[in-house]
PDB file of C-alpha atoms and ligand atoms in Angstrom:
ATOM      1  CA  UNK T   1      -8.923   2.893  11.710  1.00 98.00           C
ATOM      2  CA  UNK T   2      -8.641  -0.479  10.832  1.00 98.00           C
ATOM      3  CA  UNK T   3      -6.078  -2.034   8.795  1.00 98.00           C
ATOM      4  CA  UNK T   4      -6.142  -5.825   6.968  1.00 98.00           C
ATOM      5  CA  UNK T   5      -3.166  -7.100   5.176  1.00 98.00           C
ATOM      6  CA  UNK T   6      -4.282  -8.631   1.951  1.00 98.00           C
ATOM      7  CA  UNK T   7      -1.150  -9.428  -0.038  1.00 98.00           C
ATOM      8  CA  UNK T   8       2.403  -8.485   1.328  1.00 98.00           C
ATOM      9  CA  UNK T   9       4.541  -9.334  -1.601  1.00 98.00           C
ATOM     10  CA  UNK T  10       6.662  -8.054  -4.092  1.00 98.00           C
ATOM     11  CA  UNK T  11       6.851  -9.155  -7.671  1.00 97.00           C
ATOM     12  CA  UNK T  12       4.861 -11.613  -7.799  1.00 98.00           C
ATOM     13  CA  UNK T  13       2.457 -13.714  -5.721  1.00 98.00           C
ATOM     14  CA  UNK T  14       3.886 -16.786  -3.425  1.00 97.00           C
ATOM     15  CA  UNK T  15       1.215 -19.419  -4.058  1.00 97.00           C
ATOM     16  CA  UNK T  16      -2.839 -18.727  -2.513  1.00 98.00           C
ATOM     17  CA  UNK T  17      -0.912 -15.181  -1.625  1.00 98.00           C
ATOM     18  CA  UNK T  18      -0.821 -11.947  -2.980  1.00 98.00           C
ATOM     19  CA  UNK T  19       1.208  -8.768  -3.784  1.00 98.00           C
ATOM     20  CA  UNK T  20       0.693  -5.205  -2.142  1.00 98.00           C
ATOM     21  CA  UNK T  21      -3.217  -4.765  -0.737  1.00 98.00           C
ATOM     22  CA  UNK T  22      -3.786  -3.294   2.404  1.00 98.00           C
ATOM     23  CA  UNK T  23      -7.651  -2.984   3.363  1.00 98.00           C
ATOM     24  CA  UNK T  24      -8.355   0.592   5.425  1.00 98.00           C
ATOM     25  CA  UNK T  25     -11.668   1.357   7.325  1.00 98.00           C
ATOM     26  CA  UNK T  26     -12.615   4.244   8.412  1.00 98.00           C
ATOM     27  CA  UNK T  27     -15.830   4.886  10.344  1.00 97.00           C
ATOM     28  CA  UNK T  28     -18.511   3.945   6.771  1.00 97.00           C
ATOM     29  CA  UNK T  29     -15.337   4.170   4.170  1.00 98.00           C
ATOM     30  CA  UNK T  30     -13.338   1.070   2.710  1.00 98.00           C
ATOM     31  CA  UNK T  31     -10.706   2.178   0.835  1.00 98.00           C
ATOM     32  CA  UNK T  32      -7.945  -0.333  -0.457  1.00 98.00           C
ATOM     33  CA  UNK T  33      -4.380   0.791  -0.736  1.00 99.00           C
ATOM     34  CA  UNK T  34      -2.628  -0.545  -3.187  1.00 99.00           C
ATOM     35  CA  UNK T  35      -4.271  -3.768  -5.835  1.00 98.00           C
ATOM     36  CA  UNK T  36      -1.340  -5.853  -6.690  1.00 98.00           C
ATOM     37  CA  UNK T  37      -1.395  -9.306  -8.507  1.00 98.00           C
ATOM     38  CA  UNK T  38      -3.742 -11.764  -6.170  1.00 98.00           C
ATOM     39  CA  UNK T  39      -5.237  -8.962  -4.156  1.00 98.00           C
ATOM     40  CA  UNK T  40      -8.698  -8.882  -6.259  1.00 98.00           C
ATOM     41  CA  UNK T  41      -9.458 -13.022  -5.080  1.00 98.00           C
ATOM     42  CA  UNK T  42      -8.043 -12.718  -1.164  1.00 98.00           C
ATOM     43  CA  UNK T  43      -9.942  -9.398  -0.291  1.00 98.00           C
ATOM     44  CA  UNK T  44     -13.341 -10.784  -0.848  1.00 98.00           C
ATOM     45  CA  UNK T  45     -12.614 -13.196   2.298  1.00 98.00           C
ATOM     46  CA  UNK T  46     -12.501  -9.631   4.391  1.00 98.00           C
ATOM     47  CA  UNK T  47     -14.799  -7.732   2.868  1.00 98.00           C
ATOM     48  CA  UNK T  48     -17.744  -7.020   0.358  1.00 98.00           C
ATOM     49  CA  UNK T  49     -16.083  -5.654  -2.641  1.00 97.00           C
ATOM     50  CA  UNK T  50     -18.921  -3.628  -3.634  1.00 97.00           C
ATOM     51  CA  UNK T  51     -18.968  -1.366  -0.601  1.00 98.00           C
ATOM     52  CA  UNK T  52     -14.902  -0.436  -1.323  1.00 98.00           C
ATOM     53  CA  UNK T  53     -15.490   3.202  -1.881  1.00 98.00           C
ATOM     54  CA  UNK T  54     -12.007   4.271  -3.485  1.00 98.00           C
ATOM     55  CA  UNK T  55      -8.198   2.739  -4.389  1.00 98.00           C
ATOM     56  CA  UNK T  56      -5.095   4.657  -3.640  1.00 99.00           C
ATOM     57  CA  UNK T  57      -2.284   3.350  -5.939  1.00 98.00           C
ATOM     58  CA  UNK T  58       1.220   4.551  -4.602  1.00 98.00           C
ATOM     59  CA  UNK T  59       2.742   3.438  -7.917  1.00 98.00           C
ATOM     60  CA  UNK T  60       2.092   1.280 -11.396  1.00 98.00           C
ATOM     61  CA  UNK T  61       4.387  -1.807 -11.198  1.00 98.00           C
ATOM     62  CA  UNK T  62       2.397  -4.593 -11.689  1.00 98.00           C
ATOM     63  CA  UNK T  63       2.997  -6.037  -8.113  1.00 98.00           C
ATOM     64  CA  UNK T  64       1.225  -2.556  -7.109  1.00 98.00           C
ATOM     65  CA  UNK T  65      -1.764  -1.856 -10.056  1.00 98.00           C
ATOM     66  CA  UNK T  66      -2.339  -5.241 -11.972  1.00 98.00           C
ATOM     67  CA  UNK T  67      -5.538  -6.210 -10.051  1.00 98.00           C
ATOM     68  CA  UNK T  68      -6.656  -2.836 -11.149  1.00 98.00           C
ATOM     69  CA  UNK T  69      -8.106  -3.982 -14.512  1.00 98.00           C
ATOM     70  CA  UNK T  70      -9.880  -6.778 -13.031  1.00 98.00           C
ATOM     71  CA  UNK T  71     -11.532  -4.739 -10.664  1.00 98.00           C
ATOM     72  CA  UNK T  72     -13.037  -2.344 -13.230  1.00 98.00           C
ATOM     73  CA  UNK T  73     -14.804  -5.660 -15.048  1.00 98.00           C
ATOM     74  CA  UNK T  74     -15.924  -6.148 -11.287  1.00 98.00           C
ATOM     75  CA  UNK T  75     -17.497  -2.926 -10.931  1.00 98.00           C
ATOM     76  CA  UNK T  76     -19.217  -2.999 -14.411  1.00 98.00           C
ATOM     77  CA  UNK T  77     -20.623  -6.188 -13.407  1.00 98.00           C
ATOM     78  CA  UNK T  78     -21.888  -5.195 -10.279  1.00 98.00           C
ATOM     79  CA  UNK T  79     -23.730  -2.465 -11.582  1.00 98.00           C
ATOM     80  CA  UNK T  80     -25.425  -4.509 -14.437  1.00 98.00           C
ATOM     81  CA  UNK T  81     -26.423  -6.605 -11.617  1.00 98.00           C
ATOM     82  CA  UNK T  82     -27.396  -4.132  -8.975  1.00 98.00           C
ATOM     83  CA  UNK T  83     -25.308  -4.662  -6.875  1.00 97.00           C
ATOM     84  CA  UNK T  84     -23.294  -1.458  -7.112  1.00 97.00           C
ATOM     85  CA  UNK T  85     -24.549   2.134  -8.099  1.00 96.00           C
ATOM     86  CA  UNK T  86     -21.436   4.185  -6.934  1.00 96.00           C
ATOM     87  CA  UNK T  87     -18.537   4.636  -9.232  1.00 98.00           C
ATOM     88  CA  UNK T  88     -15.207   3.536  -7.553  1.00 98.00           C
ATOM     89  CA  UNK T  89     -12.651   6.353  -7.455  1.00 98.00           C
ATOM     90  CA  UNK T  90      -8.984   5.145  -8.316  1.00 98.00           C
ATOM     91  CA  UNK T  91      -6.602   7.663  -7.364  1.00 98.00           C
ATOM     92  CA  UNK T  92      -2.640   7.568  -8.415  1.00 98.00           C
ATOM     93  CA  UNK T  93      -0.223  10.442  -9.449  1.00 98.00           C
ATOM     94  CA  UNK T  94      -0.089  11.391 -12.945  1.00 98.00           C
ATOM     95  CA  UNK T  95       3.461  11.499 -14.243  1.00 97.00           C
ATOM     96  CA  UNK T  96       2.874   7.983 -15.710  1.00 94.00           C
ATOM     97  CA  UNK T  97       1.191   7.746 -19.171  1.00 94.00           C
ATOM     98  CA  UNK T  98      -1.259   4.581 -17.648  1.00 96.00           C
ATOM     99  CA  UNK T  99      -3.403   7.161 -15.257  1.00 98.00           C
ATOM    100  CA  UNK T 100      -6.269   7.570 -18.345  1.00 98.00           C
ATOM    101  CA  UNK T 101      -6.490   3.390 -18.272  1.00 98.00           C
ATOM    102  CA  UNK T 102      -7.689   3.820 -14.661  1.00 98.00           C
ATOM    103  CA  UNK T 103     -11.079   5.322 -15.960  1.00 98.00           C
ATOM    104  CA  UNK T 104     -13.087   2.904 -17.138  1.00 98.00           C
ATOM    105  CA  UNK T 105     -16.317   3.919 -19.151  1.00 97.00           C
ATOM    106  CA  UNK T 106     -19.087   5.348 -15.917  1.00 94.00           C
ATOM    107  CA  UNK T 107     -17.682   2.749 -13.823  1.00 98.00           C
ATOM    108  CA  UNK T 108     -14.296   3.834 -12.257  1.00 98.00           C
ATOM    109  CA  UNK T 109     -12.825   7.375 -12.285  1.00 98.00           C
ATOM    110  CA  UNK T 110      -9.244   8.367 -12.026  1.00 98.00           C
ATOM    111  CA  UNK T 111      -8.587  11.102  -9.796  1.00 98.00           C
ATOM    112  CA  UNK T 112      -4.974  12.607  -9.462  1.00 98.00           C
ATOM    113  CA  UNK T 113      -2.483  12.675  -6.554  1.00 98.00           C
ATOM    114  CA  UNK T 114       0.648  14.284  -5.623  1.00 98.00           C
ATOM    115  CA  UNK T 115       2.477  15.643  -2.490  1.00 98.00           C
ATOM    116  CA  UNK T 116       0.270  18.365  -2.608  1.00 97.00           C
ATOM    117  CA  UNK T 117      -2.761  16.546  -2.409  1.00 98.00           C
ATOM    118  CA  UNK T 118      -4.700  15.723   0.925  1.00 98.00           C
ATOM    119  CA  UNK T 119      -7.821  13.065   0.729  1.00 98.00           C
ATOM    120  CA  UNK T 120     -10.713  13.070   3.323  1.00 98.00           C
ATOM    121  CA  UNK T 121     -12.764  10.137   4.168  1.00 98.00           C
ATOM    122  CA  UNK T 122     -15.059  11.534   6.929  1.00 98.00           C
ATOM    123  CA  UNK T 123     -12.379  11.270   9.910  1.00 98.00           C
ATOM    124  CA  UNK T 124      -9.368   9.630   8.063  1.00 98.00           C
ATOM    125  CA  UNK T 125      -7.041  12.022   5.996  1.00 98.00           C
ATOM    126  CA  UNK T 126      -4.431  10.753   4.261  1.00 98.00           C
ATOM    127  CA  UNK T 127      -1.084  12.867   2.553  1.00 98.00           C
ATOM    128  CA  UNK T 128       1.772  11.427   0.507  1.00 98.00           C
ATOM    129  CA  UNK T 129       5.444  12.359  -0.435  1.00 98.00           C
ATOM    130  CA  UNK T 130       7.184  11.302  -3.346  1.00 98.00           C
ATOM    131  CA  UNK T 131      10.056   8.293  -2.564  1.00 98.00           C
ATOM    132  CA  UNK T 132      12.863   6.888  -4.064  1.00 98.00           C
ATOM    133  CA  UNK T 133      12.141   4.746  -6.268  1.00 98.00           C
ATOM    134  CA  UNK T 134      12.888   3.379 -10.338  1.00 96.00           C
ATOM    135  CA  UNK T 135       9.560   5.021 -11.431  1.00 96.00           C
ATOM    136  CA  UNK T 136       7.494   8.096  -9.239  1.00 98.00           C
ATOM    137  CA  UNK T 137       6.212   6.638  -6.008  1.00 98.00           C
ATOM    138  CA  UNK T 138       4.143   7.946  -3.570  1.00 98.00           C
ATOM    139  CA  UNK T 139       4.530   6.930   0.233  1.00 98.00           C
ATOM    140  CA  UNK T 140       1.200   7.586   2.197  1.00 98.00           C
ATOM    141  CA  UNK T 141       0.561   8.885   5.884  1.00 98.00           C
ATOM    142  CA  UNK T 142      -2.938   8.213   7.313  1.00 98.00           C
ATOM    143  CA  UNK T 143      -4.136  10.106   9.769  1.00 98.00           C
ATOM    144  CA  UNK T 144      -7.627   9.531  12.168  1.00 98.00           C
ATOM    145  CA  UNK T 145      -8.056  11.239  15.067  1.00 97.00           C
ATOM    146  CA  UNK T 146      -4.701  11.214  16.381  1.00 97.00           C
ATOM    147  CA  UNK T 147      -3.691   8.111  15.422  1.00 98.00           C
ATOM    148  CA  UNK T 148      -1.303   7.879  12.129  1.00 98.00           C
ATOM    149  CA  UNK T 149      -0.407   4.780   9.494  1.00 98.00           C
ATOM    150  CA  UNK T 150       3.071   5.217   8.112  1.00 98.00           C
ATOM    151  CA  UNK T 151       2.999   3.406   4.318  1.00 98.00           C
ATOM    152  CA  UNK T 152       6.374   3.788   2.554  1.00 98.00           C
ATOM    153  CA  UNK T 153       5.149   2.010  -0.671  1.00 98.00           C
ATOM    154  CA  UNK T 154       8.054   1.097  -2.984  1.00 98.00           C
ATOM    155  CA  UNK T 155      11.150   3.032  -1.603  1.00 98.00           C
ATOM    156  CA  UNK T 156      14.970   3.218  -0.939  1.00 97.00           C
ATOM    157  CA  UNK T 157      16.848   5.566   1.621  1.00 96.00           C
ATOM    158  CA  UNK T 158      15.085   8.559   0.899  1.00 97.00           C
ATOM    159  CA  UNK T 159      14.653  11.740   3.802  1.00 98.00           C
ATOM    160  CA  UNK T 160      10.802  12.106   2.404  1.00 98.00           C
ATOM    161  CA  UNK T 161      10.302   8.281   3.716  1.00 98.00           C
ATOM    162  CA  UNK T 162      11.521   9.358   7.320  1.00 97.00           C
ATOM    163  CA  UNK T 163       9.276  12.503   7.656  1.00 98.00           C
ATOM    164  CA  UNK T 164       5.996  10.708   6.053  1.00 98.00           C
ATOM    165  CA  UNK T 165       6.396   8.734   8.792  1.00 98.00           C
ATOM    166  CA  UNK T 166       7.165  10.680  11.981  1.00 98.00           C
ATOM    167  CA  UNK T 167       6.130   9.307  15.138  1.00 98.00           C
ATOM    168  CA  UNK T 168       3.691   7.046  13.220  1.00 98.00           C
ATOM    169  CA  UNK T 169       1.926   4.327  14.947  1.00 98.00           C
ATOM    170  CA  UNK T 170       2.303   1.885  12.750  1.00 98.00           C
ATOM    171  CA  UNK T 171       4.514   2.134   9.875  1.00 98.00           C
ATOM    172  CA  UNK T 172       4.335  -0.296   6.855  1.00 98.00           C
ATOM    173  CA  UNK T 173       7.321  -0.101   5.218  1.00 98.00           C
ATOM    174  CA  UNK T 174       8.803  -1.932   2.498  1.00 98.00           C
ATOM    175  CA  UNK T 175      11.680  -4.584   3.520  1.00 98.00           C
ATOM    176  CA  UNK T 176      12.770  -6.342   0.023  1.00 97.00           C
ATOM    177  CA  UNK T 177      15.994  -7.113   0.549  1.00 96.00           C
ATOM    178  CA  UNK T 178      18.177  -8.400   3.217  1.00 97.00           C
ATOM    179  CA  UNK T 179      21.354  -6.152   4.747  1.00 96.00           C
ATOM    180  CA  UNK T 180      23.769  -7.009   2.177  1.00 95.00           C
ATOM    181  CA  UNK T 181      22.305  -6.051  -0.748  1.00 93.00           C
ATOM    182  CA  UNK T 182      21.458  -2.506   0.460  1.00 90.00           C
ATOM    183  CA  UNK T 183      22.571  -0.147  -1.956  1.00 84.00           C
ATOM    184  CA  UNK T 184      23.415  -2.400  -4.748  1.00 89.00           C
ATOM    185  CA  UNK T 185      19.886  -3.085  -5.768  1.00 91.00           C
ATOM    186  CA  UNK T 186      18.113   0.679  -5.652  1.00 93.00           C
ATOM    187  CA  UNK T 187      14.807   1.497  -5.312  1.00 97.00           C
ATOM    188  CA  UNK T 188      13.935  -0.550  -2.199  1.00 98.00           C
ATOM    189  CA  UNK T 189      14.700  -1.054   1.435  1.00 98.00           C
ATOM    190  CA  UNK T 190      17.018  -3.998   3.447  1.00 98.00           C
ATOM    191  CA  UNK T 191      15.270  -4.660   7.220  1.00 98.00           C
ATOM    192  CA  UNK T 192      17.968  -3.203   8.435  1.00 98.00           C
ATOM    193  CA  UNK T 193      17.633   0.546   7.005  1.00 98.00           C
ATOM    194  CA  UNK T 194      13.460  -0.094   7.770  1.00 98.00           C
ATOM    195  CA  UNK T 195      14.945  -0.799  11.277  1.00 98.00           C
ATOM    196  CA  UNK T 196      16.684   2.664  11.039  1.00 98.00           C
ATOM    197  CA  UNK T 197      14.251   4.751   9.648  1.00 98.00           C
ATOM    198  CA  UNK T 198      11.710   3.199  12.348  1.00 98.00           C
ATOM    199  CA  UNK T 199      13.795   4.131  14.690  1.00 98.00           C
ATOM    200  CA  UNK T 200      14.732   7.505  13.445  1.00 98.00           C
ATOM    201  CA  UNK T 201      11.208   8.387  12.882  1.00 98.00           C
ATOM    202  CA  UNK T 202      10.574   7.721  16.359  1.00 98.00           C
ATOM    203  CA  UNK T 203       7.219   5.347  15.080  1.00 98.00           C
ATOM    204  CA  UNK T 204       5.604   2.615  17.730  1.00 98.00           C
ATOM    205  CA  UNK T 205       5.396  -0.302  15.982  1.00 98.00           C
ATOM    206  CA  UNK T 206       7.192  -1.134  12.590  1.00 98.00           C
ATOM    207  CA  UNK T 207       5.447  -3.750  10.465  1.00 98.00           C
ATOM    208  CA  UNK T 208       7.504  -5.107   7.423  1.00 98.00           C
ATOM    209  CA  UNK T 209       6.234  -5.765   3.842  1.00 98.00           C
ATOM    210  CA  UNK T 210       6.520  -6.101   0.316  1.00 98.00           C
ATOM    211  CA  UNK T 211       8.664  -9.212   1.030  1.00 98.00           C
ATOM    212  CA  UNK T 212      10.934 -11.007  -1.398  1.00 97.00           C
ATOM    213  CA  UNK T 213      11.195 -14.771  -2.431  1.00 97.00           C
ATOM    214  CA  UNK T 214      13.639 -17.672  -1.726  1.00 94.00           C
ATOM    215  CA  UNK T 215      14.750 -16.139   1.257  1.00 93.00           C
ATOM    216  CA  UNK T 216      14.479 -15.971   5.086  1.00 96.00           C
ATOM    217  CA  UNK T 217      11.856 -13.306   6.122  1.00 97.00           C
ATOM    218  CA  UNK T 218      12.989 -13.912   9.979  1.00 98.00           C
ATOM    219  CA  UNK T 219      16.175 -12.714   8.740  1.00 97.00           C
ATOM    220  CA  UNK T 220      15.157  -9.570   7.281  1.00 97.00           C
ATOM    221  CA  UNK T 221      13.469  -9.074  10.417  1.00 98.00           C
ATOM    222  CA  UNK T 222      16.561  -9.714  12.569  1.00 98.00           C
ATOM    223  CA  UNK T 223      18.018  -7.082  10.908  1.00 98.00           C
ATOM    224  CA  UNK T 224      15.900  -4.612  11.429  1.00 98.00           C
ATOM    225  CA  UNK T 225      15.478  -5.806  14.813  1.00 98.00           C
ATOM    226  CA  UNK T 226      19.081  -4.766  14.980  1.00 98.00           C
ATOM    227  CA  UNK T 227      18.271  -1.215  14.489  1.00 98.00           C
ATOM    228  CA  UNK T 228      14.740  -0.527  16.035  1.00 98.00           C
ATOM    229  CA  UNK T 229      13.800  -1.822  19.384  1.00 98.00           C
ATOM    230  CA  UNK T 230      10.565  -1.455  19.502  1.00 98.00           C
ATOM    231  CA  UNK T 231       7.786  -4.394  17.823  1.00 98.00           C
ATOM    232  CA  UNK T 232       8.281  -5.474  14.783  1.00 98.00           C
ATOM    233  CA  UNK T 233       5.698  -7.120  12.690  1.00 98.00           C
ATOM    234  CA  UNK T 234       5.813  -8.844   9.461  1.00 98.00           C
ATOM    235  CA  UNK T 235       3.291  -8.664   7.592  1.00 98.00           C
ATOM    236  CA  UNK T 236       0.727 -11.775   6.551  1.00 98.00           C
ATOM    237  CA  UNK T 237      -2.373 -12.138   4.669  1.00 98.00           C
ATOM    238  CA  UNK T 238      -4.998 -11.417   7.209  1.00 98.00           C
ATOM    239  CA  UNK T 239      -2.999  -9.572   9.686  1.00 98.00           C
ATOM    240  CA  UNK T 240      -5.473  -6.935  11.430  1.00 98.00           C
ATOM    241  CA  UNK T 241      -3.983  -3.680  12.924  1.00 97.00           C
ATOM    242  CA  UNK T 242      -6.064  -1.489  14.718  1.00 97.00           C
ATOM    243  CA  UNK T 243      -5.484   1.915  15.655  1.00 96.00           C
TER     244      UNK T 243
HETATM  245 ZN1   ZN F 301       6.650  -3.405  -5.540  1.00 91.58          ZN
HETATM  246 ZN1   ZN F 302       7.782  -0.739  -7.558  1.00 91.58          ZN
END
């Protein structure tokens, strides 16, 4: 499986970046995790966005979903044009009143998931668990032959986050705030406790995301350096993990 980072932050977009988008291929199947605000423009310099096959939404902030609606005019387009002749399947959980705006006339079809759901795309399978988070949010484990991608989505401390990703080998996990505001701001992770959950969960290789503004990122990873020894990544638009 193939991974590309195409946005890696939260809120909102730092300038010619975007937010959560992370580009998985499996064997024939594209299928793009997550469409924050920017992601729509950046992943057409990775791949043909006609030939994406499905979007997996762990959650509907804005920072997660907003290139969503965008996407559908895409798809409509391409198939006036030809281009396209496949609906694209947009699967997110339910318990949120905005899962009927992800159909969109023939041209995109919602499809439900929860912690009991598992999705097959030829080899890759992929599972989720709910996390800890201000609204339902699902964290994701992919799994091809063997090898498994850890994605927390939008999390705090949480056990479900530390079992999704048992000995993963790479886990994406979210890293929004630095060490001293763990705990005061809920919903999301410091680098340090994505350090200790890395570590905890045994995974090989811990790449941070969903990064915040105005502050030092080699910071946040210092911190979780302080609780994980193995390599730490953070993530960047473009970054290509292969597993
Ligand atoms: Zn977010
Ligand atoms: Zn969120």
């Amino acid at each position: 499986m193939k991974i590309t980072v195409i946005g890696c932050y939260g809120g909102f977009p730092s300038k010619n970046e975007a937010c959560s988008g992370y580009l998985v291929e499996s064997g024939e199947y594209k299928v793009l995790i997550d469409c924050g605000s920017g992601v729509l423009s950046l992943i057409q310099n990775y791949v043909d966005i006609n030939k994406i096959d499905a979007i997996i939404l762990s959650h509907y902030h804005g920072d997660h979903i907003s290139d969503v609606y965008c996407f559908q005019y895409e798809i409509a387009i391409a198939f006036a044009f030809g281009l396209r002749n496949k609906p694209l399947e947009i699967y997110a959980h339910k318990l949120n009143g905005k899962f009927q705006e992800l159909n969109y006339k023939n041209f995109c079809v919602a499809k439900e998931i929860n912690e009991n759901t598992t999705l097959n795309f030829g080899e890759l399978n992929i599972t989720f668990k709910w996390m800890n988070h201000e609204e339902p949010s699902l964290g994701m484990r992919l799994e091809e032959n063997g090898k498994v991608l850890a994605y927390s989505g939008d999390t705090g401390w949480c056990d479900n986050i530390i079992k999704i990703s048992q000995n993963a080998d790479v886990f994406l996990c979210e890293a929004s705030l630095l060490n001293e505001y763990a705990g005061k701001i809920q919903g999301h992770l410091s680098g340090g406790q994505a350090g200790k959950i890395a570590s905890n969960s045994g995974v090989k290789e811990l790449v941070l995301t969903h990064f915040p503004h105005f502050i030092d990122l080699n910071q946040l990873e210092k911190e979780a350096a302080q609780e994980y020894n193995g390599s730490i990544l953070k993530a960047k638009k473009g970054l290509v993990l292969e597993l």
